[in-house]
Short mmCIF file of C-alpha atoms in Angstrom, two decimals:
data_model
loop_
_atom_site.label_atom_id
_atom_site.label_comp_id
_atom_site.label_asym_id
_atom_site.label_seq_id
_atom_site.Cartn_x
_atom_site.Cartn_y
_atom_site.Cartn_z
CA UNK A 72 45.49 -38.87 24.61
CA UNK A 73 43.67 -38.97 27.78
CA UNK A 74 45.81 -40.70 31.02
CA UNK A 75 44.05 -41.54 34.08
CA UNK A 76 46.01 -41.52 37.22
CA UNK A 77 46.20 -44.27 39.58
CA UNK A 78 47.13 -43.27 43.24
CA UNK A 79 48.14 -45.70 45.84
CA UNK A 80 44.55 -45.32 47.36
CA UNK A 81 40.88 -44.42 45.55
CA UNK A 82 37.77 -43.41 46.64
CA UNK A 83 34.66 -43.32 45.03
CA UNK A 84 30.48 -43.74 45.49
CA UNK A 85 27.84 -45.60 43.79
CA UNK A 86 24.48 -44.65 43.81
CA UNK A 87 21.54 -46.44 42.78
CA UNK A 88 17.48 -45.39 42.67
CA UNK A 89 16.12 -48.70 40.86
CA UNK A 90 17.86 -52.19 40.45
CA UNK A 91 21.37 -52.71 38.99
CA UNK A 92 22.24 -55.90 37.27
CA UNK A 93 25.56 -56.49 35.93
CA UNK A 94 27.31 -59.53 34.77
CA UNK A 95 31.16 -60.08 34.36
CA UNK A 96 32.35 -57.08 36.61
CA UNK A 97 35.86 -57.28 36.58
CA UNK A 98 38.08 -55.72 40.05
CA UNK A 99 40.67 -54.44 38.17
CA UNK A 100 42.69 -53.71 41.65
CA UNK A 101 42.82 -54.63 45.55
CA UNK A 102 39.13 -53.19 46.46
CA UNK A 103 36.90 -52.78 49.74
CA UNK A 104 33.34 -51.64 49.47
CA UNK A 105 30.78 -50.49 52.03
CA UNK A 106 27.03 -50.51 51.97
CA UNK A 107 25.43 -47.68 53.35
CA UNK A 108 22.39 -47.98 51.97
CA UNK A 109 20.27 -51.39 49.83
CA UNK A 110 21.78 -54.44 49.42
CA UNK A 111 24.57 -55.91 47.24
CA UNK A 112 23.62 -59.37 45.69
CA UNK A 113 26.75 -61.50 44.49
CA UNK A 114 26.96 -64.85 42.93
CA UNK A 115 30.70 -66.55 42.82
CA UNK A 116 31.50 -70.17 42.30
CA UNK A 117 27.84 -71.16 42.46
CA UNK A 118 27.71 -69.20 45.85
CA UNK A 119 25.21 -66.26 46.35
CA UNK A 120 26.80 -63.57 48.69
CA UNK A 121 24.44 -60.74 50.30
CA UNK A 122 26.13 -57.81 51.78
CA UNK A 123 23.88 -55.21 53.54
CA UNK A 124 23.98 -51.80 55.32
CA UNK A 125 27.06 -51.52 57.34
CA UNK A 126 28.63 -55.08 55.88
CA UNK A 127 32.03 -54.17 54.14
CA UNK A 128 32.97 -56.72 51.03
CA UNK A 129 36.45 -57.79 50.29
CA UNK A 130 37.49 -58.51 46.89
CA UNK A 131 41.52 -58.96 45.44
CA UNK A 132 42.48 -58.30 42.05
CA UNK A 133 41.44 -59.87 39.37
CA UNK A 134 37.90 -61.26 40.80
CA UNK A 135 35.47 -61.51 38.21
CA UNK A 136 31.63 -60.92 39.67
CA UNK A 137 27.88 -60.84 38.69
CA UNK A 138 26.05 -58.87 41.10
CA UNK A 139 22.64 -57.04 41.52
CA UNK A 140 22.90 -53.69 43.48
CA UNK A 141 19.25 -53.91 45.46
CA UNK A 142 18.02 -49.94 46.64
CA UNK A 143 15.84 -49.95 49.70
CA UNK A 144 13.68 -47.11 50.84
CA UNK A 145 16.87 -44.34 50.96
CA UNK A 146 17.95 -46.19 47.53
CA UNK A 147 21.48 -47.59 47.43
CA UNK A 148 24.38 -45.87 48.58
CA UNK A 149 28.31 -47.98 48.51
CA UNK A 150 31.65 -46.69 49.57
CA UNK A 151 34.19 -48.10 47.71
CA UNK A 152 38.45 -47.76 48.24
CA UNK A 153 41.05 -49.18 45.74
CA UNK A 154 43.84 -49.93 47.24
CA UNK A 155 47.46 -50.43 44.92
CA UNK A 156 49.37 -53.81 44.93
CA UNK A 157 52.19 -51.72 45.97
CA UNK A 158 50.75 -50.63 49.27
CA UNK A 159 49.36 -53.86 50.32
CA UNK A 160 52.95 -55.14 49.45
CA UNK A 161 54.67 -53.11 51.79
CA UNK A 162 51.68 -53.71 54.14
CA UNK A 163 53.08 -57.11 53.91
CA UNK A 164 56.41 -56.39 55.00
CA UNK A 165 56.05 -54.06 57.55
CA UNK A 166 53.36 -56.52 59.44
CA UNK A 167 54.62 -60.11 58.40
CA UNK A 168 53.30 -62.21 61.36
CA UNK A 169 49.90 -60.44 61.65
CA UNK A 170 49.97 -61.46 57.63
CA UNK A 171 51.07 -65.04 58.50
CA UNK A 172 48.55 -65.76 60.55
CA UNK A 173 45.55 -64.15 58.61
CA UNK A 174 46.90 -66.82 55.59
CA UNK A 175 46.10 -69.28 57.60
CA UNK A 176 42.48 -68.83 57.27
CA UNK A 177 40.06 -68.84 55.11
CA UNK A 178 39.30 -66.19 52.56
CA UNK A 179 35.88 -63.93 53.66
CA UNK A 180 34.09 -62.09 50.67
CA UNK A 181 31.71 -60.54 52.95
CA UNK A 182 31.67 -59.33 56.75
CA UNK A 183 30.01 -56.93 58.68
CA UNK A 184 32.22 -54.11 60.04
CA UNK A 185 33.50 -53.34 63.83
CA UNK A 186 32.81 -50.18 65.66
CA UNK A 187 36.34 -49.61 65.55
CA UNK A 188 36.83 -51.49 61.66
CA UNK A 189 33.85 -48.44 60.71
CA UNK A 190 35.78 -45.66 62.55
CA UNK A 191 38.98 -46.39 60.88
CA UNK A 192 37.22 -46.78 57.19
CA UNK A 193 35.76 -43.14 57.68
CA UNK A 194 38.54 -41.50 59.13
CA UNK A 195 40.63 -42.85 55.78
CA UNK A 196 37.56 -41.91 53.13
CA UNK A 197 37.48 -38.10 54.44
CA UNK A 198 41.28 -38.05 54.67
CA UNK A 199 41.07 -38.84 50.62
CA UNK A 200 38.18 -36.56 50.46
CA UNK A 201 39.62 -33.73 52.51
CA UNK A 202 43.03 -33.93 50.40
CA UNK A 203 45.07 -34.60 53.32
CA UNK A 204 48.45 -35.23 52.75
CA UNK A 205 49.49 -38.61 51.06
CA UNK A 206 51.78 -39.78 53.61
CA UNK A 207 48.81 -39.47 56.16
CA UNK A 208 46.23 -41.06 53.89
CA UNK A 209 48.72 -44.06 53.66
CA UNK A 210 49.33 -44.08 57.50
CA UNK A 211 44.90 -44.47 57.73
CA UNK A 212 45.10 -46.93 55.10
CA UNK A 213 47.53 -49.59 56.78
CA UNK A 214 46.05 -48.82 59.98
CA UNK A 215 42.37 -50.19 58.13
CA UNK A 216 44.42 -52.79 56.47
CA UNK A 217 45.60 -53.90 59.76
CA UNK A 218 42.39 -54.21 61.80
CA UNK A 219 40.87 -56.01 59.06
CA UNK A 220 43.81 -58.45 59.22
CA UNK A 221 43.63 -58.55 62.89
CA UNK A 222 40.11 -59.88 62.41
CA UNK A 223 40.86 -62.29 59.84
CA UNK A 224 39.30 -60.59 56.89
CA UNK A 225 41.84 -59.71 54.66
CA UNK A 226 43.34 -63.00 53.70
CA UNK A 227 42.06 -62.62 50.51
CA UNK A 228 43.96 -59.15 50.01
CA UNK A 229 46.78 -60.40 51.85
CA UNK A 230 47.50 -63.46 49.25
CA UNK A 231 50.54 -63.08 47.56
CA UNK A 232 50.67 -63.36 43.71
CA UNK A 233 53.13 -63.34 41.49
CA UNK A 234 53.77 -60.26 38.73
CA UNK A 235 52.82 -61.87 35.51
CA UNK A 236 53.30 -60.29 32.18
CA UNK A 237 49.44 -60.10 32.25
CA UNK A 238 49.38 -57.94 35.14
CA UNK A 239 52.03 -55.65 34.05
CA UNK A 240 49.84 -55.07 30.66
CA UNK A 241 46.90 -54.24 32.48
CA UNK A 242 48.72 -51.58 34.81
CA UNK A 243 49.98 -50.00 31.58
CA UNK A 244 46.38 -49.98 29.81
CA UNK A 245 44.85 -48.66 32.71
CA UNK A 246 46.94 -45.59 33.18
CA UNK A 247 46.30 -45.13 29.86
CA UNK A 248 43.36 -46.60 28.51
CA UNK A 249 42.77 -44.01 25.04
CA UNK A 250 46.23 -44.60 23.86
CA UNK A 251 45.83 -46.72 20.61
CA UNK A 252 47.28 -49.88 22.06
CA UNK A 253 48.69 -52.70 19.84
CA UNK A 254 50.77 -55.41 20.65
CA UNK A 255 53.83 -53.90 19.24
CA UNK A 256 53.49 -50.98 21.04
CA UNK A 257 52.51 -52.63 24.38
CA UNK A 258 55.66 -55.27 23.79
CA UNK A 259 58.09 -52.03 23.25
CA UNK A 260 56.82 -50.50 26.50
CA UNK A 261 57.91 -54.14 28.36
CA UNK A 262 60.81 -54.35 26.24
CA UNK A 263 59.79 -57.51 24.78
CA UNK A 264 59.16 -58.58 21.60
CA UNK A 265 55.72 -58.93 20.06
CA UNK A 266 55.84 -62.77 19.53
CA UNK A 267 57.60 -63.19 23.01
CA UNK A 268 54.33 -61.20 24.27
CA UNK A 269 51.73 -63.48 22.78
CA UNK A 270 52.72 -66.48 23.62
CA UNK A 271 53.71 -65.56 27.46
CA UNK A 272 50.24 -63.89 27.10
CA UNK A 273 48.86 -67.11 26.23
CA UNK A 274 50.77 -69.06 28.82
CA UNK A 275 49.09 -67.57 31.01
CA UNK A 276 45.68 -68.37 29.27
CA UNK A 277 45.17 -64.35 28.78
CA UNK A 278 45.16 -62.44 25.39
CA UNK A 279 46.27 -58.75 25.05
CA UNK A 280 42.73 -58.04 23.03
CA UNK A 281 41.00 -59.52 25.86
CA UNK A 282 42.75 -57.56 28.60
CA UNK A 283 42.51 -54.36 26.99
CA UNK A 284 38.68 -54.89 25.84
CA UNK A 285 38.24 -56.04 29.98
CA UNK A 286 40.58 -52.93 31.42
CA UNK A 287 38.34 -50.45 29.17
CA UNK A 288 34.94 -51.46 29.58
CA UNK A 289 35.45 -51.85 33.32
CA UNK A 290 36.97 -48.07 33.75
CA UNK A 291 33.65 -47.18 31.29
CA UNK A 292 31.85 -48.86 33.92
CA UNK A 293 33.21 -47.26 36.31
CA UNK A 294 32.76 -43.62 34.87
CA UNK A 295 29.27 -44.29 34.67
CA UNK A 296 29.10 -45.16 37.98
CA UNK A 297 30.88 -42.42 39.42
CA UNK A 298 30.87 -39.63 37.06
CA UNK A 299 28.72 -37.41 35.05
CA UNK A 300 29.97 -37.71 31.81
CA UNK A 301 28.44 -38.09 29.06
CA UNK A 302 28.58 -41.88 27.07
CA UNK A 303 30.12 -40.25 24.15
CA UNK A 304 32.74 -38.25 26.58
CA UNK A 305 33.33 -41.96 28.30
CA UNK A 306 34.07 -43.91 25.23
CA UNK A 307 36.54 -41.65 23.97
CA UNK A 308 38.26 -41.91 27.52
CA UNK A 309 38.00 -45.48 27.25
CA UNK A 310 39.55 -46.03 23.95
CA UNK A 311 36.08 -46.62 21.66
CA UNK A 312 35.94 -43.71 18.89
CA UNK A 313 32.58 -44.88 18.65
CA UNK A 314 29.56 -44.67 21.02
CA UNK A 315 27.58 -47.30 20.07
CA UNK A 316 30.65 -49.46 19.40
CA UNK A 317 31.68 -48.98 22.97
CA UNK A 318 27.60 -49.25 23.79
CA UNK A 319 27.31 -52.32 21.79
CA UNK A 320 30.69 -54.45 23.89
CA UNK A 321 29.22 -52.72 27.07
CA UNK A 322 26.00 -54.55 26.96
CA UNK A 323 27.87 -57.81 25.72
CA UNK A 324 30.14 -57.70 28.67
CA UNK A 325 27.83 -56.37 31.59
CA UNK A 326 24.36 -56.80 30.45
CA UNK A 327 22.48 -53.73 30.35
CA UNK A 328 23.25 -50.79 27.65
CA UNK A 329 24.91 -47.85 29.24
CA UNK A 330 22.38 -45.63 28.90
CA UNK A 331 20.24 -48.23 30.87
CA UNK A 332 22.36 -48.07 33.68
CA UNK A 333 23.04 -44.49 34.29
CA UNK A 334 18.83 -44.25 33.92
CA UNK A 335 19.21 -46.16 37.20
CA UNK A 336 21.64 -43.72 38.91
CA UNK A 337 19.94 -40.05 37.72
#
């Protein structure tokens, strides 16, 4: 059974030598990404969204993109931090009227990064890097999270939401994600029942099937991204026995075949 751990804070690269296209990309937590190098292309809510070289992009959990990842002459380089509920939550507390005030404006997918914003994100992606202690990591963390609230960026981090039961399934999935997950066994681990799952499941307009297809092929996309496994190595983590069964929901969820994207990575 393979277990992926989820720290409080992530870091991770993407690379890219020729044009990525995906469709349906899923942030499965609180994430910030940088472009170093190329262009990011996003299109939410009929709005297109470029980010560029030193622009920084903002996105909570649970937002659901299709994006083009554009190389220029270095090819395309991103940053990326996840950041856990839990720390932004006691983020929240500890800084309550520099939160209040960021609420009050507008949520910002996209904004180009301060001398001082850029300082802050690289002293907090070597401190992850470098191993330093956790304490200190989270201590670089809220002091990022706090200039980008400062600045009004990270209202749409900052928004509070409430812990549904669909959230709680997808935490367990993800820390998880090759366990052989029913909804039985998922409704034991909640202490609910199985029929008391499903239908707050569906009051909530989500269904376990869906969340754990969306939860795997995301971390597979991810794995690609970031990794050098190979596809067979990745489905298995993921949950698929199968390669071209996890190949086949890949390219119905994203777009492109796996294989097709990692040619545009190597």
């Amino acid at each position: 059974m393979s277990q992926i751990q989820i720290r409080q804070i992530q870091q991770s690269m993407i690379y890219a030598k020729s044009t990525q296209q995906l469709r349906q990309v899923s942030c499965l937590q609180p994430t910030l990404m940088r472009i170093r190098h190329g262009e990011k292309h996003i299109w939410l809510n009929e709005q297109t969204y470029i980010a560029r070289a030193g622009d920084i992009l903002i996105a909570p959990a649970g937002l659901q993109l299709t994006l083009t990842n554009q190389p220029d002459v270095h090819g395309y380089a991103c940053e990326v931090l996840t950041i856990a509920p839990g720390l932004i939550e006691q983020f929240r507390q500890n800084h309550p009227a520099a939160v209040q005030t960021a609420l009050q404006q507008a949520p910002r997918l996209c904004e180009k990064l301060s001398a001082t914003m850029a300082l802050l994100w690289d002293e907090l992606f070597n401190a992850i890097a470098n191993n330093e202690p956790v304490e200190l990591i989270e201590h670089r963390a809220a002091g990022l999270l706090l200039a980008l609230t400062l600045s009004g960026f990270a209202t749409a981090l900052l928004s509070h939401r409430d812990d549904t039961v669909a959230q709680r399934v997808q935490m367990l999935i993800m820390l998880e994600p090759a366990r052989e997950w029913t909804v039985e066994l998922m409704a034991k681990q909640l202490n609910l029942g199985a029929s008391t799952l499903r239908r707050q499941l569906q009051q909530e307009g989500q269904s376990f099937r869906e969340i754990l297809e969306r939860i795997r092929l995301n971390i597979g996309l991810g794995l690609i991204q970031t990794s050098k496994h190979a596809i067979g190595q990745i489905a298995q983590q993921c949950g698929y026995q199968s390669a071209s069964r996890f190949s086949a929901r890949f390219q119905l969820q994203f777009g492109i075949k796996p294989l097709q994207l990692r040619a545009t990575i190597n």
